[in-house]
Backbone as JSON, one array per atom type, in Angstrom:
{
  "sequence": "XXXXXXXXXXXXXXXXXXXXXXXXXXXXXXXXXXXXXXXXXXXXXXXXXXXXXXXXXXXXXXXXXXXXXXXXXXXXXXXXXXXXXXXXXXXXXXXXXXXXXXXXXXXXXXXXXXXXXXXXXXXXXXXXXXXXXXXXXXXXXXXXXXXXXXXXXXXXXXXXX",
  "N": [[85.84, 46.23, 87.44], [84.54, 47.5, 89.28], [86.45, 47.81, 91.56], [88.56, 49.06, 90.48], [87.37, 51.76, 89.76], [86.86, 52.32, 92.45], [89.53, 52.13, 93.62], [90.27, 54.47, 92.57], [88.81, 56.75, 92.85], [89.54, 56.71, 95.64], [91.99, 57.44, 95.67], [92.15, 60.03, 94.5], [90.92, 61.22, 96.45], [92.52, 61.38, 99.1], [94.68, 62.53, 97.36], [93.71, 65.13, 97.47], [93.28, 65.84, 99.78], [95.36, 66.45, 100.95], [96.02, 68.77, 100.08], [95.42, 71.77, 101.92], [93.4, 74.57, 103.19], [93.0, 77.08, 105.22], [91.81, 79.7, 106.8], [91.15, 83.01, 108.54], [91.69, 85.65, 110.6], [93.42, 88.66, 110.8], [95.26, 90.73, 112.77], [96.8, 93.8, 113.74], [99.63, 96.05, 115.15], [101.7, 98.58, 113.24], [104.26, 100.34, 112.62], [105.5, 103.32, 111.45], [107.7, 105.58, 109.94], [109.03, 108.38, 108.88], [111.26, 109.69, 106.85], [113.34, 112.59, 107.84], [112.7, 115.66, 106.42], [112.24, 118.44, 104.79], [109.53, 120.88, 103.25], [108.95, 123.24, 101.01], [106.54, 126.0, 101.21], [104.66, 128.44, 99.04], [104.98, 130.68, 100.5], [107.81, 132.5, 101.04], [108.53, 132.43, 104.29], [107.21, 130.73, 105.34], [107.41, 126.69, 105.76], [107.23, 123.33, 106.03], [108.15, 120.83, 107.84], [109.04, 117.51, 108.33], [108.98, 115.21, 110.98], [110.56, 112.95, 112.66], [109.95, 110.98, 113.6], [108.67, 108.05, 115.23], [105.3, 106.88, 114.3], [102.43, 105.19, 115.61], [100.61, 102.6, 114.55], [97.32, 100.9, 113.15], [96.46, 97.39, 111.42], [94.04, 95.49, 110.59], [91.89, 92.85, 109.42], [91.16, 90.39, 107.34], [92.4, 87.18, 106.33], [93.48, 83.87, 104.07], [94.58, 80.94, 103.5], [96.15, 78.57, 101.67], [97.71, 75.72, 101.32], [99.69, 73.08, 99.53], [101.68, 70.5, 99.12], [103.86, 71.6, 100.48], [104.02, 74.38, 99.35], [102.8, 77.58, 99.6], [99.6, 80.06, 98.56], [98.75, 83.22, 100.07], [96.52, 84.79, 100.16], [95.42, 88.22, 101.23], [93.26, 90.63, 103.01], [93.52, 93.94, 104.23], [92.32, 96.45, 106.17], [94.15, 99.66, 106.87], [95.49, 101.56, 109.12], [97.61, 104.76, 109.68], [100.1, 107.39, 109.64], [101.45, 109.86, 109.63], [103.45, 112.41, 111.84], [103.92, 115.94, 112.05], [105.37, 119.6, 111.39], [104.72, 122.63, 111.41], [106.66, 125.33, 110.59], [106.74, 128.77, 110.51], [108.49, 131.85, 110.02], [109.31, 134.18, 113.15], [106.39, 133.35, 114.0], [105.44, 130.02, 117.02], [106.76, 127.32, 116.41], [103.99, 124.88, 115.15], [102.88, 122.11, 115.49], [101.55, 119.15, 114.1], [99.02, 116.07, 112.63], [99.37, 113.74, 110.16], [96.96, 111.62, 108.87], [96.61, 108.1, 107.7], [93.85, 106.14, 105.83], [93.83, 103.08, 104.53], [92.91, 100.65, 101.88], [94.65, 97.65, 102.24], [96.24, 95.01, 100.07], [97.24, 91.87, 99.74], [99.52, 89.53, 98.72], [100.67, 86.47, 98.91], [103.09, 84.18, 98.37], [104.48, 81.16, 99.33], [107.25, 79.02, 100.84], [106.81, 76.42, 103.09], [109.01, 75.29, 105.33], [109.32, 72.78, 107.52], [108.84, 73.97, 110.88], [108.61, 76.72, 109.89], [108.5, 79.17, 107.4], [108.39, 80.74, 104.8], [107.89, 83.79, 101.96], [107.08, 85.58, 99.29], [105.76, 88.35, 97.84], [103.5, 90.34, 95.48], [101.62, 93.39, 96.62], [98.81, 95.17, 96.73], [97.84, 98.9, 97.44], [95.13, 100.75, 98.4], [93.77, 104.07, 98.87], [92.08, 105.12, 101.48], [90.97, 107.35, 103.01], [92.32, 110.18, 103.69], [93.51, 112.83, 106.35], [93.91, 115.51, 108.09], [95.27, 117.76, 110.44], [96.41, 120.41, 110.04], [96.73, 123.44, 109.77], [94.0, 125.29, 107.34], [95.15, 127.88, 106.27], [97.59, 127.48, 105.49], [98.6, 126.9, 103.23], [98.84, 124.74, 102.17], [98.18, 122.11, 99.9], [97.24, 118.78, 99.61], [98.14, 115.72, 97.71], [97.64, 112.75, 96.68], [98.57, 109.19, 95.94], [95.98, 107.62, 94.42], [96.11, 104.85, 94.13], [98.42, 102.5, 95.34], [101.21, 100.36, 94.37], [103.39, 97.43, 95.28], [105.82, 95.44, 96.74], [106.29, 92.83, 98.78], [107.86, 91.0, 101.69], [108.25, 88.04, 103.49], [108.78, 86.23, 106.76], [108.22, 83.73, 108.85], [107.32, 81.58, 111.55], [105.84, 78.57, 112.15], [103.91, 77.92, 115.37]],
  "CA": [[85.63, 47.62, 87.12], [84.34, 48.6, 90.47], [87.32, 47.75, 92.29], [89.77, 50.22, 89.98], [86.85, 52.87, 90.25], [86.94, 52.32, 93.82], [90.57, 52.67, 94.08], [90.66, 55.96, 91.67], [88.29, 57.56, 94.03], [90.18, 56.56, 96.96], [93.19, 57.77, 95.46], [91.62, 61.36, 94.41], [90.36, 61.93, 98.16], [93.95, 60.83, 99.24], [95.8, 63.43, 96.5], [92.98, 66.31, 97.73], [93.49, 65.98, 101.22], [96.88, 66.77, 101.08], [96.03, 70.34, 100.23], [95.16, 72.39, 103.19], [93.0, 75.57, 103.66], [92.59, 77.82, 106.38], [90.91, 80.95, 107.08], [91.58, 83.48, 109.69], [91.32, 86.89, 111.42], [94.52, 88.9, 111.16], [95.31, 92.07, 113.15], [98.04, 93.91, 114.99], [100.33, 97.45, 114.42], [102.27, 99.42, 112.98], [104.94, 101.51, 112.88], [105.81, 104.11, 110.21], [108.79, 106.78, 110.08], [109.71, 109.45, 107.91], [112.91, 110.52, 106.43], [113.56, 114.11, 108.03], [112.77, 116.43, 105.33], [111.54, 120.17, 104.96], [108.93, 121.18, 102.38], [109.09, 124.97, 101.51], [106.1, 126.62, 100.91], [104.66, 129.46, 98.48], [105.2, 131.33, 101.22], [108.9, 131.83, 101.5], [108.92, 132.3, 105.43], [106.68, 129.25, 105.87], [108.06, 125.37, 105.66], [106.85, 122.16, 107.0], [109.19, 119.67, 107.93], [108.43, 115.92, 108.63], [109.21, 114.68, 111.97], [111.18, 111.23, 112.14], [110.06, 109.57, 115.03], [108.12, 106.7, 114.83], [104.24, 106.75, 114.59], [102.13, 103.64, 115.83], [98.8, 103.0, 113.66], [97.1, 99.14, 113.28], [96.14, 96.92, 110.68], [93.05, 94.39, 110.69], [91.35, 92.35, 108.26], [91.33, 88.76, 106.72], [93.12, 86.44, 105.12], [93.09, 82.39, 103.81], [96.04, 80.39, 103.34], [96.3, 77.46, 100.69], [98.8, 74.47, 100.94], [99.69, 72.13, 99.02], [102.86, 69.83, 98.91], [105.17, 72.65, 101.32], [103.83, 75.64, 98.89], [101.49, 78.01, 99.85], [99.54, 80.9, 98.43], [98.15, 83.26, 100.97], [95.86, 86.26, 100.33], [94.4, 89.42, 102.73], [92.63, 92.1, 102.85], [93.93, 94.33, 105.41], [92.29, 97.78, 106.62], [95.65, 99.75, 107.59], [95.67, 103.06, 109.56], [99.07, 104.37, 109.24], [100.22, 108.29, 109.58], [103.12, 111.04, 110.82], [104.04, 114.15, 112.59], [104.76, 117.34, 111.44], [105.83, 120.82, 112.45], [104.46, 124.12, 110.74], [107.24, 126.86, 110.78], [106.65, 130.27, 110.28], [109.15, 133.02, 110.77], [108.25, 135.19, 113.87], [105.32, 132.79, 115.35], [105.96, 129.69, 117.61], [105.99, 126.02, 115.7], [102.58, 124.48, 115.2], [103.01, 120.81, 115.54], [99.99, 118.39, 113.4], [99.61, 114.97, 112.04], [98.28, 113.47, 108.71], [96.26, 110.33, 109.0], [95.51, 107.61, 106.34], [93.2, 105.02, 106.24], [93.93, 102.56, 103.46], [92.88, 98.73, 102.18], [95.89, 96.79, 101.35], [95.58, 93.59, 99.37], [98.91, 91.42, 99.65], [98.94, 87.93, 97.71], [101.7, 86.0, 99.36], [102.95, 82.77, 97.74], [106.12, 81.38, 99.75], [107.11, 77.55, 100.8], [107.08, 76.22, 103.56], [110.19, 73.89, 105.44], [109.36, 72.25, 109.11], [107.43, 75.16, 111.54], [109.6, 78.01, 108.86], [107.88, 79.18, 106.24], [109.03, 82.03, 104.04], [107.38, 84.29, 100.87], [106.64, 87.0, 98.17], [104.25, 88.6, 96.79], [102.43, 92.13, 95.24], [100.58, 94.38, 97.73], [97.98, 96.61, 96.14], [96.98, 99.2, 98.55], [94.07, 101.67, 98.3], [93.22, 105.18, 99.85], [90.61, 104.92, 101.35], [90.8, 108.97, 103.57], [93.32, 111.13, 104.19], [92.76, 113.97, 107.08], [95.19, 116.68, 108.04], [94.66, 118.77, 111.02], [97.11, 121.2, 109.27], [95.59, 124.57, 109.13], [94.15, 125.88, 105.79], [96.04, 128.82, 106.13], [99.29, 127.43, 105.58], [98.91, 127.11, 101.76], [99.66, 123.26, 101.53], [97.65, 120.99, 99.41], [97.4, 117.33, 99.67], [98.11, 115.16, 96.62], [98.13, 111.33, 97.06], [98.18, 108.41, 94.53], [94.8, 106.96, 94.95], [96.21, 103.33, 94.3], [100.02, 102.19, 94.62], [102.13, 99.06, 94.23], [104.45, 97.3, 95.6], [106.41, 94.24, 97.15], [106.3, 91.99, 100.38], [109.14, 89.78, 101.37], [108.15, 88.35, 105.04], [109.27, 84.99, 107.15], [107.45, 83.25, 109.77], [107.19, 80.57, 112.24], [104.16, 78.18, 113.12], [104.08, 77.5, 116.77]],
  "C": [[85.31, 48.44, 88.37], [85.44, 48.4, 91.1], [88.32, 48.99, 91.41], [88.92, 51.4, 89.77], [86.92, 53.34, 91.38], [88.25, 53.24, 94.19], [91.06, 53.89, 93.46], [90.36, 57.14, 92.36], [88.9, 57.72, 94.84], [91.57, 57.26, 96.88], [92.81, 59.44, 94.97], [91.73, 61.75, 95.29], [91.86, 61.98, 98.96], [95.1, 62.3, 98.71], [94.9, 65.09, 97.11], [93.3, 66.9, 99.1], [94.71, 66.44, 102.09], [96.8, 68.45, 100.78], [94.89, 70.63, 101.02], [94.75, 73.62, 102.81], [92.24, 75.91, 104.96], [92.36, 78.93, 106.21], [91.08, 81.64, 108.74], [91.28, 84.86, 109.75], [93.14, 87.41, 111.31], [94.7, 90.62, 111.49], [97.19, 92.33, 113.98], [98.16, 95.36, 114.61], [101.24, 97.28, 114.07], [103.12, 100.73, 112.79], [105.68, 101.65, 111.79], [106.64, 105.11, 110.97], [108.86, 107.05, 108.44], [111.01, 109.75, 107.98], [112.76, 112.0, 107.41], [113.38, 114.47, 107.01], [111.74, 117.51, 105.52], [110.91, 120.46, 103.44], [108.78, 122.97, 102.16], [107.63, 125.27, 100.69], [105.75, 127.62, 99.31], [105.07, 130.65, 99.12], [106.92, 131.36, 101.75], [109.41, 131.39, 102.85], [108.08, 131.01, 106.04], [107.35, 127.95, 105.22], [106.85, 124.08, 106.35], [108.0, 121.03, 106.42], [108.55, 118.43, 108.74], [109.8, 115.92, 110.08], [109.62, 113.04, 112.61], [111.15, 110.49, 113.25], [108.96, 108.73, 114.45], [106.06, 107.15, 114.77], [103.38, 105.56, 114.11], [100.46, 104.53, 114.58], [98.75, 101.2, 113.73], [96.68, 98.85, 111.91], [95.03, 96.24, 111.27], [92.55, 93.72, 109.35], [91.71, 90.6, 108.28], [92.08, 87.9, 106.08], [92.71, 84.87, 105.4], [94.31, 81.93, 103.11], [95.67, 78.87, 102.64], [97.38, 76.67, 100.65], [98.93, 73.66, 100.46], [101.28, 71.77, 98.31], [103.84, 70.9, 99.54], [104.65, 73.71, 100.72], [102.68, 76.1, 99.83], [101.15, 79.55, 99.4], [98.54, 81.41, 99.76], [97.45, 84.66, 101.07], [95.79, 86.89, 101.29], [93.72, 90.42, 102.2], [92.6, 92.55, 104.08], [93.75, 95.8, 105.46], [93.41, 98.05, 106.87], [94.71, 101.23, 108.17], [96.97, 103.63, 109.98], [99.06, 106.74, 109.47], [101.6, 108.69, 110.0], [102.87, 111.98, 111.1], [104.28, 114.8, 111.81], [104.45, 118.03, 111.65], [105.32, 121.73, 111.32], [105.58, 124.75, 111.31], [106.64, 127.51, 109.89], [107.64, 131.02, 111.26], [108.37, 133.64, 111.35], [107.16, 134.53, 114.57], [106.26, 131.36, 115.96], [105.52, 128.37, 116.62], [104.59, 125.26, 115.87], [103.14, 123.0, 114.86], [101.11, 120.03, 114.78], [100.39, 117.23, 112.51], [98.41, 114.97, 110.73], [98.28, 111.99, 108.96], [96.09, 109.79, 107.91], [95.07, 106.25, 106.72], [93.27, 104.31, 104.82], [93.47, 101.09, 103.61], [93.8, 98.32, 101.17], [95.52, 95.65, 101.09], [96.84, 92.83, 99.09], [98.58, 90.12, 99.16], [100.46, 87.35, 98.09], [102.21, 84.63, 98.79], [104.47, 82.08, 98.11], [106.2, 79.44, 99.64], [107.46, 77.52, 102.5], [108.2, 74.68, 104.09], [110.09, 74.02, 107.37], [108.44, 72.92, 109.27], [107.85, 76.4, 110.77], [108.39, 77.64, 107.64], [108.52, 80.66, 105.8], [108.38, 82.69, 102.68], [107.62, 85.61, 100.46], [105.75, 86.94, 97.75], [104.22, 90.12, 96.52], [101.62, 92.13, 95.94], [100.25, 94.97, 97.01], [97.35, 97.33, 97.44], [96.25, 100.92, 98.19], [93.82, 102.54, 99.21], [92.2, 105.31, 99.63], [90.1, 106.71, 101.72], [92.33, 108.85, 103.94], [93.04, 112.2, 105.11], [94.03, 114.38, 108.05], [94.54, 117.54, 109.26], [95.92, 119.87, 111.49], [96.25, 122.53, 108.86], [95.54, 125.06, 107.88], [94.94, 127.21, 105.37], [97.22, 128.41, 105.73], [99.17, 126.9, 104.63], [98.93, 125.68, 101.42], [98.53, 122.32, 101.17], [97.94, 119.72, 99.32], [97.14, 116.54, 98.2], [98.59, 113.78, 96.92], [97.88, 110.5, 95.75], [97.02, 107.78, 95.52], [95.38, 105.32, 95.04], [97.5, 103.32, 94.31], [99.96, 100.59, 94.82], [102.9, 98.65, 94.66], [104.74, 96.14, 95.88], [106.43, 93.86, 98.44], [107.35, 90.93, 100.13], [108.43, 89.59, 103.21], [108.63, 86.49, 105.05], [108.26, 84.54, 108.21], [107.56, 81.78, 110.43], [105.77, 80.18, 113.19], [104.27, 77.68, 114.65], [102.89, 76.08, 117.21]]
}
C-alpha cells in the first residue's frame, strides 16, 4: 500500500511540474495613427481635422503566463498612454495645432500554443479610461464624448530567445 501511494504521489509531482508559471514586468511603446478626417463644427467656419501621422505613447504593467503541455494562457494589466494631433481651423485666423491624450488600463487575456521558441495567440482586451485631456481651447465649441469601457480582440506571435 505504501509503495502504490508512493508512486501516485510521485506521479502527481511529475504531471504538476510539467505546468509552468511565470511572472513578469512588461513595458515598451506605442504607436497610434488616425485616419485623416475633418469634423465640422456648430460653427460653420470652424472644423477640426485629425492629423495622420503617427503619435508615440507607452505601455507598462504586468502580466503571468501559464503552460501546460505547449498551451498557454497569459493575462496583463497594462497602463497605456496613447493619443493624436489635431489642427483647429477657423476661417480668417491662422491654424491652431493641439493634441488629445488618454490614459487607459487595458486587460488582454491571451491563450495561444506554443511550437519550439514560436508561440502564437488570441484573446479579449478590455480596456478602461482612465483620463482624457485636450489642450483644445474651450472656445472652439467641441465636446469630448468617450466610451468609458470598450472591447475588443488581440491576435499577436512571438519568439522566446
Amino acid at each position: 500500500m505504501k509503495r502504490t501511494l508512493l508512486f501516485l504521489l510521485l506521479l502527481a509531482m511529475v504531471h504538476v511540474s510539467q505546468a509552468q508559471f511565470s511572472f513578469g514586468l512588461r513595458g515598451g511603446m506605442n504607436f497610434s495613427r488616425l485616419p485623416s478626417n475633418t469634423y465640422e463644427l456648430d460653427d460653420p467656419q470652424t472644423r477640426i481635422k485629425t492629423i495622420s501621422e503617427s503619435y508615440t505613447g507607452f505601455h507598462a504593467g504586468v502580466m503571468a503566463q501559464i503552460s501546460l503541455m505547449g498551451v498557454f494562457v497569459m493575462p496583463e494589466v497594462l497602463f497605456v498612454s496613447t493619443g493624436h494631433d489635431l489642427v483647429l481651423e477657423r476661417e480668417g485666423e491662422p491654424d491652431r495645432f493641439f493634441q488629445q491624450k488618454f490614459s487607459q488600463l487595458d486587460i488582454p487575456v491571451m491563450v495561444g500554443a506554443k511550437i519550439g521558441p514560436m508561440r502564437a495567440g488570441l484573446g479579449p482586451v478590455a480596456s478602461i479610461l482612465l483620463n482624457s485631456s485636450s489642450d483644445l481651447p474651450d472656445e472652439a465649441g467641441f465636446r469630448e464624448r468617450f466610451n468609458p469601457a470598450t472591447y475588443g480582440f488581440q491576435l499577436g506571435a512571438g519568439m522566446n530567445l
